[in-house]
PDB file of C-alpha atoms and ligand atoms in Angstrom:
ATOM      1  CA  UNK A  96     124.546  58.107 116.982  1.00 81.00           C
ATOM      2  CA  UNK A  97     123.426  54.341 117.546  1.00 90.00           C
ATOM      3  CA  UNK A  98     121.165  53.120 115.615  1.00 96.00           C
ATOM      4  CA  UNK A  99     119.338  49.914 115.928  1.00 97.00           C
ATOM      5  CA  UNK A 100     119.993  47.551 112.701  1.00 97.00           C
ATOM      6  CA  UNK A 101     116.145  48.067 111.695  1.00 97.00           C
ATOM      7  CA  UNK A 102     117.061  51.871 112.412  1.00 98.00           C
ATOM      8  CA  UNK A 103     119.632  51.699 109.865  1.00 98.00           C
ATOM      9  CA  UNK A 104     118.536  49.850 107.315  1.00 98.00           C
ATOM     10  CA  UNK A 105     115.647  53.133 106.871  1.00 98.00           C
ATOM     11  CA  UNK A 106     118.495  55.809 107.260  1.00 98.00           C
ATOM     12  CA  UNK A 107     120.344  54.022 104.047  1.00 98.00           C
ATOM     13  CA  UNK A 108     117.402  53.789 102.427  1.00 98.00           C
ATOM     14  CA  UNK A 109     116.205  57.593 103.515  1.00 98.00           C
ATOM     15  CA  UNK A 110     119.785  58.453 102.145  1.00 98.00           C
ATOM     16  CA  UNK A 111     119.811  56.131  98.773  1.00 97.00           C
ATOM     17  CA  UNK A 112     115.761  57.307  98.107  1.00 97.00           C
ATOM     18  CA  UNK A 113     114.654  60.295  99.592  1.00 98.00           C
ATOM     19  CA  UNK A 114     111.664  60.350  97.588  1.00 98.00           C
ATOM     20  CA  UNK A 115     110.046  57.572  99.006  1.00 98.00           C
ATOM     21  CA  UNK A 116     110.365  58.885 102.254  1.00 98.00           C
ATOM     22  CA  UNK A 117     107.754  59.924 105.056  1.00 98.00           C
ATOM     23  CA  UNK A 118     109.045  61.908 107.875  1.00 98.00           C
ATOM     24  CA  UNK A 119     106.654  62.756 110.528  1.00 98.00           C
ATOM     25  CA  UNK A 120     107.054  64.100 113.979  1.00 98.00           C
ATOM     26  CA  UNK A 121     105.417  65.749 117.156  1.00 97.00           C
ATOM     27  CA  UNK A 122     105.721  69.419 118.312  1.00 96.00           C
ATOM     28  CA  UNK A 123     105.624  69.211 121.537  1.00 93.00           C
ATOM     29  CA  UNK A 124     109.142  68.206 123.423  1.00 94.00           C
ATOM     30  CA  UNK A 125     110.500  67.015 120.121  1.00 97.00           C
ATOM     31  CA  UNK A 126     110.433  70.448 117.724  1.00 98.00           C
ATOM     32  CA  UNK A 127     109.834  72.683 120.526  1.00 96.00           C
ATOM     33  CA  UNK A 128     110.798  72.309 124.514  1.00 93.00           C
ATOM     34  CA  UNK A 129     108.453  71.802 126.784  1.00 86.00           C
ATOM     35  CA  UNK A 130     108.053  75.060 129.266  1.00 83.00           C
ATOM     36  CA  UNK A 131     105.445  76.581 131.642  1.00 79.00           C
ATOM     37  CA  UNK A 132     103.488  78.688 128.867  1.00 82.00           C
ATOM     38  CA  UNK A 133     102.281  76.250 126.422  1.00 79.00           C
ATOM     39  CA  UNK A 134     101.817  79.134 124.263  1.00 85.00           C
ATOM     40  CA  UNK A 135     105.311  80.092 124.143  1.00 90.00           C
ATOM     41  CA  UNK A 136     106.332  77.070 122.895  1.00 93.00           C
ATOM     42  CA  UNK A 137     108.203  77.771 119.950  1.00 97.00           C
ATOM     43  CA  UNK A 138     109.726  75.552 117.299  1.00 97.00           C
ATOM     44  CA  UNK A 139     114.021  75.464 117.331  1.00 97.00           C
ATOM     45  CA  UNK A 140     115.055  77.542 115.091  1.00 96.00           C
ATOM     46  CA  UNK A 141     117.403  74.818 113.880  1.00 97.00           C
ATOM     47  CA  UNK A 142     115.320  72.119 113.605  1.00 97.00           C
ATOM     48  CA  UNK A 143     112.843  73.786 111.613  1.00 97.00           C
ATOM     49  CA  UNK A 144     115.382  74.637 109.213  1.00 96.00           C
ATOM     50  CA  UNK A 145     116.368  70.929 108.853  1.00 97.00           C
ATOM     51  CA  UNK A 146     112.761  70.103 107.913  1.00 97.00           C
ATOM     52  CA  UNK A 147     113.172  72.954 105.665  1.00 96.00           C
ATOM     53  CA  UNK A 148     116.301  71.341 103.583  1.00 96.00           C
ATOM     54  CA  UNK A 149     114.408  68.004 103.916  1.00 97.00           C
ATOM     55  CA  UNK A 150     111.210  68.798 102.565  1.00 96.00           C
ATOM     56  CA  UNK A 151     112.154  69.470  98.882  1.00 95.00           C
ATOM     57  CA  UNK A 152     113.873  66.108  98.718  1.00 96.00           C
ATOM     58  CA  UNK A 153     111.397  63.974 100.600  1.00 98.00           C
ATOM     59  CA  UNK A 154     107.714  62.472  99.977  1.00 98.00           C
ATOM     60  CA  UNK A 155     106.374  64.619 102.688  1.00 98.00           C
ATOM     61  CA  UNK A 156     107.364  65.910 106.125  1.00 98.00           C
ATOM     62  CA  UNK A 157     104.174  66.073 108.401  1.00 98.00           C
ATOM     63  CA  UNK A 158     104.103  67.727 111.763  1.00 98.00           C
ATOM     64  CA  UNK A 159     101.430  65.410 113.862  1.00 97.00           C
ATOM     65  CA  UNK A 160     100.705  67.364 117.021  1.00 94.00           C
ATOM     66  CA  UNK A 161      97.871  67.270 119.315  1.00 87.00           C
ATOM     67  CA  UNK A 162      97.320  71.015 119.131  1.00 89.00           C
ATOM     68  CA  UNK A 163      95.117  72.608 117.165  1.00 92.00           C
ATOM     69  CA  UNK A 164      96.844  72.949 113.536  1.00 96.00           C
ATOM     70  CA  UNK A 165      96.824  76.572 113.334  1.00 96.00           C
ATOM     71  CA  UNK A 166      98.650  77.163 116.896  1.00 94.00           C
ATOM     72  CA  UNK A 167     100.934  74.479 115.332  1.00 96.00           C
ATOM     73  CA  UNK A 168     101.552  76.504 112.092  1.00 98.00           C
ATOM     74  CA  UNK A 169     101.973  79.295 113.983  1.00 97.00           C
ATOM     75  CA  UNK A 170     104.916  78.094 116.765  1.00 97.00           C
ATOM     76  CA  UNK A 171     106.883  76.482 114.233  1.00 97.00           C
ATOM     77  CA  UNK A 172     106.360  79.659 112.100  1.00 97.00           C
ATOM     78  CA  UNK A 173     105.876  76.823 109.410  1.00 97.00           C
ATOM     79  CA  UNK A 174     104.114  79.850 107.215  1.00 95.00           C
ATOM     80  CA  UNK A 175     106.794  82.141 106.808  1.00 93.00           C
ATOM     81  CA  UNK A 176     109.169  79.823 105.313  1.00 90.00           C
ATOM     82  CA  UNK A 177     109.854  79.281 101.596  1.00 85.00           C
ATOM     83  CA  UNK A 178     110.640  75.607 100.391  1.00 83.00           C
ATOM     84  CA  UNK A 179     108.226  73.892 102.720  1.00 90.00           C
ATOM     85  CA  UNK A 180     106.178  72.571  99.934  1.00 87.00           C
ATOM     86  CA  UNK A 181     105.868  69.051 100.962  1.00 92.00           C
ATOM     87  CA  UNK A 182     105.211  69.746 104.578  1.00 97.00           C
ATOM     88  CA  UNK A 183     101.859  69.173 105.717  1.00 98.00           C
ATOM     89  CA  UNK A 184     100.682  69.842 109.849  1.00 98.00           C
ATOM     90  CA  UNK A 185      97.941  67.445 111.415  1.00 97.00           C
ATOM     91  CA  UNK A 186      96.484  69.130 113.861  1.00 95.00           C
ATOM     92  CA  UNK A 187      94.062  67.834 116.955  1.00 92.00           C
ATOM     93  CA  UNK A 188      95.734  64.356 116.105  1.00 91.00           C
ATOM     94  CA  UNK A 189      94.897  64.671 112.881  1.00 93.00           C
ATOM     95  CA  UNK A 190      91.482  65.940 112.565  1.00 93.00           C
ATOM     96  CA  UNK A 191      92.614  69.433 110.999  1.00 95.00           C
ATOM     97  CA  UNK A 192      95.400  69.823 108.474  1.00 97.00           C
ATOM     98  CA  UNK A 193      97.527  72.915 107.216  1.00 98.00           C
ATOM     99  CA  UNK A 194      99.313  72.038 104.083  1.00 97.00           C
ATOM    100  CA  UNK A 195     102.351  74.426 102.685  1.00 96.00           C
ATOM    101  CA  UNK A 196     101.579  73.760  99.513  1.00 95.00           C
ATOM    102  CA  UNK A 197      98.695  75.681  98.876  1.00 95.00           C
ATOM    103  CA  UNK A 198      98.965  77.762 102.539  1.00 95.00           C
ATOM    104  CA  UNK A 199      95.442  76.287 103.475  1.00 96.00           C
ATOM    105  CA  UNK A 200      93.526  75.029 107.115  1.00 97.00           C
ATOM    106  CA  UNK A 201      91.279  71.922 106.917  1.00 96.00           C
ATOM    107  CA  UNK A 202      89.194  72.382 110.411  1.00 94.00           C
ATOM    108  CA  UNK A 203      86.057  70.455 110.027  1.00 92.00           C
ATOM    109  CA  UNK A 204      83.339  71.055 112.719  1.00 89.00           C
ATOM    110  CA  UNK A 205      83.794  69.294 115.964  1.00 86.00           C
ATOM    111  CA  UNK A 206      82.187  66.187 116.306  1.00 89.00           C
ATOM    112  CA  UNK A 207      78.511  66.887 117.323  1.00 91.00           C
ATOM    113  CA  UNK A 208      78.723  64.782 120.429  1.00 95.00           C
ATOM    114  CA  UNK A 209      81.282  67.208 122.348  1.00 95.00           C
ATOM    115  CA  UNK A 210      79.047  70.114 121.309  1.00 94.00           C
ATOM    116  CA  UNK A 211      76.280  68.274 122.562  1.00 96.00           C
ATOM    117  CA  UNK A 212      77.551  67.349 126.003  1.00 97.00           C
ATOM    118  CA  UNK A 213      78.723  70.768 126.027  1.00 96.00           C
ATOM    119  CA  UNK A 214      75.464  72.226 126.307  1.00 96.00           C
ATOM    120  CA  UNK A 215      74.563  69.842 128.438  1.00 97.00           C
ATOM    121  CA  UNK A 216      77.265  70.667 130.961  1.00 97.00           C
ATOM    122  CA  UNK A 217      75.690  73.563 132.790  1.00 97.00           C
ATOM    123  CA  UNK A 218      72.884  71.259 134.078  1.00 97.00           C
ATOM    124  CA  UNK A 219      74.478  68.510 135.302  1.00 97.00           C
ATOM    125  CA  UNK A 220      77.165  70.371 137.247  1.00 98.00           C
ATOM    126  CA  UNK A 221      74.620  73.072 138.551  1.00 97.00           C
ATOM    127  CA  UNK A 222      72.834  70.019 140.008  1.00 97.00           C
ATOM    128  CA  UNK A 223      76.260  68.757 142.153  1.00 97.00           C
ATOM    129  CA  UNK A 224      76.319  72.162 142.999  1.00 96.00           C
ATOM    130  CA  UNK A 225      79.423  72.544 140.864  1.00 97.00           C
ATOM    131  CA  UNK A 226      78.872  75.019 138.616  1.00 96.00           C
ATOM    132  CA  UNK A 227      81.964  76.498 139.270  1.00 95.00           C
ATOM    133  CA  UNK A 228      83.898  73.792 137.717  1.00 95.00           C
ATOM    134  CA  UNK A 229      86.064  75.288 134.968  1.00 92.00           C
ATOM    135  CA  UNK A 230      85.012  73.889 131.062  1.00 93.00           C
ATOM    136  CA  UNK A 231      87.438  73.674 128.221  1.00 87.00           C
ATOM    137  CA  UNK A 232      86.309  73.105 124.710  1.00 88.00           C
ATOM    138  CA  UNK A 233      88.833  71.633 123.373  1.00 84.00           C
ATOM    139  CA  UNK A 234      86.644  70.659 120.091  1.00 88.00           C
ATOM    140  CA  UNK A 235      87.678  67.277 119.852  1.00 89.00           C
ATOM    141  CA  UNK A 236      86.893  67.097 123.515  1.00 88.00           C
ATOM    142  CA  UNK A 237      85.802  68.760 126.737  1.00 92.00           C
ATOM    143  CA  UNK A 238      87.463  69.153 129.890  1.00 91.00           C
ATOM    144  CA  UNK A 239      85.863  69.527 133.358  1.00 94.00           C
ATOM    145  CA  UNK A 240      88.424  70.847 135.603  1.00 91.00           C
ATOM    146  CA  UNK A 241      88.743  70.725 139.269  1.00 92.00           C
ATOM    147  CA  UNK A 242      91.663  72.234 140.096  1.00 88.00           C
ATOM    148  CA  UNK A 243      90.364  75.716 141.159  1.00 90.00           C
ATOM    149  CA  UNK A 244      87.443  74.443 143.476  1.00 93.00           C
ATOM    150  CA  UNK A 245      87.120  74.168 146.798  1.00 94.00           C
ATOM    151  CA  UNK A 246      87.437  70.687 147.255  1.00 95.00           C
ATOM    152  CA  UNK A 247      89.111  69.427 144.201  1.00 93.00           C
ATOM    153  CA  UNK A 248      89.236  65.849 145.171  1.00 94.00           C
ATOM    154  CA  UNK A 249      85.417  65.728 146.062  1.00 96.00           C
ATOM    155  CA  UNK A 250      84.797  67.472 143.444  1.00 97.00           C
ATOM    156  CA  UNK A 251      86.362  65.474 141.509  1.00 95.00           C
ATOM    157  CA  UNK A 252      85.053  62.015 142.663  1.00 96.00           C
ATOM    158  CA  UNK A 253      81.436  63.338 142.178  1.00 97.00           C
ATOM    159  CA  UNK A 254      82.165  63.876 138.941  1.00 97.00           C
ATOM    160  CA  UNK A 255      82.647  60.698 138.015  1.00 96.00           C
ATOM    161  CA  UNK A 256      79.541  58.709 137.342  1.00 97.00           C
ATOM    162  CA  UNK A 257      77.224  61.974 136.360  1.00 98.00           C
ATOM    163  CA  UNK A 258      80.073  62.675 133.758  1.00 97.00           C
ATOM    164  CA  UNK A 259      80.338  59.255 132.637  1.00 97.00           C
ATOM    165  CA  UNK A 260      76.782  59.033 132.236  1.00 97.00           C
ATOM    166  CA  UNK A 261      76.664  62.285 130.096  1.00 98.00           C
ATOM    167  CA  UNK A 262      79.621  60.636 127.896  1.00 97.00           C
ATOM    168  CA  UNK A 263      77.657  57.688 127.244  1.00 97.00           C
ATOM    169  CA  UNK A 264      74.780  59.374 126.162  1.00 97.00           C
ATOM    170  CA  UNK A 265      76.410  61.727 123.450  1.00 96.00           C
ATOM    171  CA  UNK A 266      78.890  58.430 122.062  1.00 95.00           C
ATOM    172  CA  UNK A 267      81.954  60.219 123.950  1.00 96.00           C
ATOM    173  CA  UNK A 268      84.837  58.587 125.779  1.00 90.00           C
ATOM    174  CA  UNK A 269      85.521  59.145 129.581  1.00 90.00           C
ATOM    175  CA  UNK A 270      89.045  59.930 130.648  1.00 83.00           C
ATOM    176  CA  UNK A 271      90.108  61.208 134.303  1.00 84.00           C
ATOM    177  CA  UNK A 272      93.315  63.392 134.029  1.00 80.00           C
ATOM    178  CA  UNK A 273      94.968  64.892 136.808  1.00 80.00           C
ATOM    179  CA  UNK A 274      92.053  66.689 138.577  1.00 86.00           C
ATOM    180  CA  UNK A 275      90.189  67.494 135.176  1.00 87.00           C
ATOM    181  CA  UNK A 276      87.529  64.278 133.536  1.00 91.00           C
ATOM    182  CA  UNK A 277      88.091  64.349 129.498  1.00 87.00           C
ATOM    183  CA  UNK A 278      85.355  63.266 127.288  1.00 93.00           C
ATOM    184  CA  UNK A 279      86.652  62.526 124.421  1.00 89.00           C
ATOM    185  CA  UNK A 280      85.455  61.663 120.595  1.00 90.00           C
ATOM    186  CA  UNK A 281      86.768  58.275 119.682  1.00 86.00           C
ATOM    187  CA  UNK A 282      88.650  57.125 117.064  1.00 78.00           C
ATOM    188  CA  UNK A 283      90.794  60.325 116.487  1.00 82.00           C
ATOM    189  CA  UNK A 284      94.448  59.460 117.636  1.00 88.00           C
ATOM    190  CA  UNK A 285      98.497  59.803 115.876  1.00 93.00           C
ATOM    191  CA  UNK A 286      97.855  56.189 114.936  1.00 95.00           C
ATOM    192  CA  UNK A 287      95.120  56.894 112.655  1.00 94.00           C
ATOM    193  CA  UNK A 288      96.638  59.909 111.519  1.00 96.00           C
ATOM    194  CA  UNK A 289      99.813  57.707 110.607  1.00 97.00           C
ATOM    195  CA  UNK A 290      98.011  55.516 108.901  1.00 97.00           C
ATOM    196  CA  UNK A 291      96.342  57.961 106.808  1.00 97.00           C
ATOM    197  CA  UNK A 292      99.394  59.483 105.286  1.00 98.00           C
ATOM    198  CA  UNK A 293     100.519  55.923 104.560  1.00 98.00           C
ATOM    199  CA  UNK A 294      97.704  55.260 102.626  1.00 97.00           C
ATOM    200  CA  UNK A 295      98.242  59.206 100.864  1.00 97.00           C
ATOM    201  CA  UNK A 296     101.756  58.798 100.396  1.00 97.00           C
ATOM    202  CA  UNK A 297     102.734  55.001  99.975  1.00 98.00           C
ATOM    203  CA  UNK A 298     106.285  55.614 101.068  1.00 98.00           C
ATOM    204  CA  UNK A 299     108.753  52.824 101.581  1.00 98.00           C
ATOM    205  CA  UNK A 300     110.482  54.539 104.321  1.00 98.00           C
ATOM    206  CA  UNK A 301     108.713  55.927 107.425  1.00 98.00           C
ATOM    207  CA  UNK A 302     110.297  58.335 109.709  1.00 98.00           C
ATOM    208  CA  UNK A 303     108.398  58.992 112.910  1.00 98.00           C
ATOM    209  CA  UNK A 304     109.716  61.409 116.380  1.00 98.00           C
ATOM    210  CA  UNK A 305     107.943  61.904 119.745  1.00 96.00           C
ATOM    211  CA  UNK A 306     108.300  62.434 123.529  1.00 94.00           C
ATOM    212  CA  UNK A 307     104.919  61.389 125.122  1.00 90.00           C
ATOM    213  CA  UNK A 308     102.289  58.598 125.883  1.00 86.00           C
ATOM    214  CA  UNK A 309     100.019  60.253 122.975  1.00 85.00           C
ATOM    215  CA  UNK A 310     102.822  59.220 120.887  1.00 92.00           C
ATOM    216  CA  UNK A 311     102.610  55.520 121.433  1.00 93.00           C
ATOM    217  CA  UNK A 312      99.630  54.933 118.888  1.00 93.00           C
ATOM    218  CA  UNK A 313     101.687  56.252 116.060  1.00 96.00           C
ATOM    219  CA  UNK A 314     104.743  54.279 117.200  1.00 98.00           C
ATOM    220  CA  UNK A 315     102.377  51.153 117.261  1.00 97.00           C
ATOM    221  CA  UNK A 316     100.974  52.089 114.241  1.00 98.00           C
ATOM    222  CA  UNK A 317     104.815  52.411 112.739  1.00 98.00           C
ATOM    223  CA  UNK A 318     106.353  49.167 114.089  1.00 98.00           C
ATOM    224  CA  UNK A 319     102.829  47.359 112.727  1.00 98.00           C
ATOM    225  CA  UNK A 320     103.368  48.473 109.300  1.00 97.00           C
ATOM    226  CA  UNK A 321     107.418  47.711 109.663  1.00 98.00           C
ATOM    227  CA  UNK A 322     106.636  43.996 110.617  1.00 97.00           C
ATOM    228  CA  UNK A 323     104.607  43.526 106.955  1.00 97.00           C
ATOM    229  CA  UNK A 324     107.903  44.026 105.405  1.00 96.00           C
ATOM    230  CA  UNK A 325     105.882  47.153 103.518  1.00 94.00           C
ATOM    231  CA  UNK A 326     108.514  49.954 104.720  1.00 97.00           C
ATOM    232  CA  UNK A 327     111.252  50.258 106.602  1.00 98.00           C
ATOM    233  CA  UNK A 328     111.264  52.553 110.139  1.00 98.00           C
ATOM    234  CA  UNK A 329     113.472  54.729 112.275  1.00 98.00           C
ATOM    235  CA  UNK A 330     111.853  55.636 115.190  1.00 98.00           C
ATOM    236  CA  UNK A 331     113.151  58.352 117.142  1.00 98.00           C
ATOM    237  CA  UNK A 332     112.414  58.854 120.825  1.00 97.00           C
ATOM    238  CA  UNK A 333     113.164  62.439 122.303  1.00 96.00           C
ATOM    239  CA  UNK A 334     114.455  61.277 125.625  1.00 94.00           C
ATOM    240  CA  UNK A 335     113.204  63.388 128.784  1.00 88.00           C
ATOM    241  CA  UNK A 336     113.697  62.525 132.242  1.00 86.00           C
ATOM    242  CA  UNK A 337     109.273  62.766 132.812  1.00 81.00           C
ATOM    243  CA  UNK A 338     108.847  59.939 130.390  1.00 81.00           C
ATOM    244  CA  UNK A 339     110.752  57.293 129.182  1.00 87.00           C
ATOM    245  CA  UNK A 340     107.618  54.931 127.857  1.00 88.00           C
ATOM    246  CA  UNK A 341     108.847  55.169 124.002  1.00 94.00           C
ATOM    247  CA  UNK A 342     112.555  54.575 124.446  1.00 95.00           C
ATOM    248  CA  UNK A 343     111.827  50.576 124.286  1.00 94.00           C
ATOM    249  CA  UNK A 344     110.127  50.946 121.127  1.00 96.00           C
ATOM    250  CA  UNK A 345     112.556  53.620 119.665  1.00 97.00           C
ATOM    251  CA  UNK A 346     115.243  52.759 117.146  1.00 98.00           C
ATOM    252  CA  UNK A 347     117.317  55.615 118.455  1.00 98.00           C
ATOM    253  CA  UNK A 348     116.813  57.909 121.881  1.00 97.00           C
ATOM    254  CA  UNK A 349     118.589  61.566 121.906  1.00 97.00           C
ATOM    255  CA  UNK A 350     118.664  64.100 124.064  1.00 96.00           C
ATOM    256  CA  UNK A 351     115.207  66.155 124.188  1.00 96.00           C
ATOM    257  CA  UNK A 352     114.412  68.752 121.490  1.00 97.00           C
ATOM    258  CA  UNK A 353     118.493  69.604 120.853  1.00 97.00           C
ATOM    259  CA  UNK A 354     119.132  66.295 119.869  1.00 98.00           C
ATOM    260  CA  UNK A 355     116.655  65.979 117.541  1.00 98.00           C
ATOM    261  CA  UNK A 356     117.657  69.287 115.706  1.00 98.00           C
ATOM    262  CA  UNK A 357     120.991  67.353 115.560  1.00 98.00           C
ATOM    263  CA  UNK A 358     119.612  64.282 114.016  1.00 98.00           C
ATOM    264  CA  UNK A 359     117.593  66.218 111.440  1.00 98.00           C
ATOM    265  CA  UNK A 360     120.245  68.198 110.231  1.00 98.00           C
ATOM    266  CA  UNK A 361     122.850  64.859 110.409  1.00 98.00           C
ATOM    267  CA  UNK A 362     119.839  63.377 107.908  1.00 98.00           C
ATOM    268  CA  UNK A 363     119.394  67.104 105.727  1.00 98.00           C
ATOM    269  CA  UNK A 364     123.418  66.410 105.357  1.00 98.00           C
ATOM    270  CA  UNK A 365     123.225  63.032 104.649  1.00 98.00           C
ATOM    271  CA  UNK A 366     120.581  63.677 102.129  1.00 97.00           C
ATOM    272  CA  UNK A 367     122.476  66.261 100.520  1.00 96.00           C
ATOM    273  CA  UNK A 368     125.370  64.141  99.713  1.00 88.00           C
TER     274      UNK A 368
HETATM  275 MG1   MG B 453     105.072  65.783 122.504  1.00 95.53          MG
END
C-alpha cells in the first residue's frame, strides 16, 4: 500500500499510540457498496469486524454518514456486536448520534425552518399547478422532486425562484439536484461533525475514509487541522470510477469498499502487534 509521507507518519503513530487515535469514516461506498436499493446497503462483513478489533484499542471509531443514524446502526448491524464500545455513529452529518457505549439515539427535532417550509409546500406548488411534485422530508431538509411529472424539466425550472423564495423566508439553503430542488438547513455538514469529535476527543492522530463530494468538508476540515501541526492525518479515499474528486487530497486511494476492509484489517493487525 503507498502511502504518502504525511500518510505515514499517522500510521506509525496509529501503530506506536493507538489511544490517541480518531478513526472516522463514511458508510456509503466506503463500509458498504453502493447498489440500486439504498436500503440494502449493508456494511462488509469484514470491514465491520476490523472496526470491531480497532475499537477497544483506539480513542474512538465514528461512523459519519449522511443517513439518518439509526438506518446507519442498523446496515452496519453496529448493535449486535460486542466490543464496539468506543464506536460512536453521526448520523444526518452529524446532527443525530448512536453511541455503543450506552446503546442510545441522540435525534433532536428537525430544525424548525424545514418543518416550516414544509407546511408551506402544498401552497406554493398547488399555485404552479404542481401539486403533484413528489416531497421528501428528509428532516434536515426537503426535497421537491420532479422526476415523475409530466414535464420534469419545466417543472423543474418553475420551481426555481418560488422555491428559492420559500427558502429564504424560513433561513433554508437552496440546492438544485438532478431534477429534485433541496432546501437545506445550514451549517450541518462532515466538517462540522469532524470538528466536533476533535474538540470531544483531542486525539493526536486523525483517521478519516470517504467516496463522495459530501466528503470533501471533512477532508478540508482534516488537512486544516493537519497543517497546525495539532495531529497527524491519513486520509483514505475509496476510489470509484463515478468520482475521483478526493483522490488529490487523499493520502492513500484503494479500491472501493474491498480495499478499505483490507486497509482496516492491515491497521487491526498492525495494531495488534
Ligand atoms: Mg459515501
Amino acid at each position: 500500500m503507498e502511502l504518502t509521507e504525511a500518510g505515514r507518519t499517522a500510521w506509525d503513530a496509529i501503530v506506536a499510540q493507538p489511544g490517541t487515535t480518531l478513526l472516522c469514516t463514511d458508510f456509503d461506498g466506503v463500509l458498504s457498496p453502493i447498489v440500486d436499493d439504498p436500503t440494502a446497503a449493508w456494511a462488509a462483513e469484514p470491514a465491520v469486524a476490523a472496526l470491531g478489533r480497532l475499537a477497544p484499542r483506539l480513542a474512538k471509531v465514528a461512523v459519519v454518514t449522511g443517513r439518518p443514524a439509526r438506518q446507519a446502526v442498523h446496515l452496519g448491524r453496529f448493535d449486535q456486536r460486542e466490543r464496539l464500545g468506543s464506536m460512536s455513529v453521526l448520523g444526518l452529518y452529524g446532527f443525530e448520534r448512536w453511541d455503543a457505549a450506552t446503546g442510545t439515539f441522540t435525534e433532536p427535532d428537525a430544525p424548525s425552518g424545514v418543518a416550516a417550509a414544509l407546511a408551506e409546500l402544498p401552497a406554493v406548488l398547488g399555485r404552479l399547478g404542481l401539486a403533484d411534485a413528489r416531497v421528501e422530508d428528509k428532516r434536515l431538509s426537503v426535497g421537491i422532486h420532479t422526476r415523475e411529472l409530466p414535464d420534469p424539466t419545466g417543472a423543474f425550472e418553475r420551481l426555481r425562484g418560488p422555491l428559492a423564495a420559500l427558502a429564504e423566508r424560513h433561513g433554508l439553503h437552496p440546492e438544485p439536484g438532478r431534477f429534485v430542488h433541496e432546501l437545506r438547513a445550514p451549517g450541518v455538514d462532515k466538517g462540522e461533525a469532524i470538528r466536533g469529535l476533535v474538540d470531544e476527543v483531542d486525539p493526536r492522530v486523525v483517521v478519516y475514509a470517504g467516496d463522495d463530494l459530501g466528503d470533501i468538508p471533512a477532508f478540508e476540515a482534516v488537512r486544516a487541522l493537519r497543517a497546525t501541526g495539532r495531529v497527524s492525518a491519513l486520509l483514505i479515499c475509496s476510489g470509484s470510477d463515478e468520482q475521483d474528486a478526493l483522490v488529490q487530497l487523499a493520502d492513500v486511494v484503494v479500491a472501493g469498499p474491498e480495499g478499505v476492509a483490507r486497509l482496516w484489517e492491515e491497521l487491526a493487525d498492525a495494531v495488534a502487534g
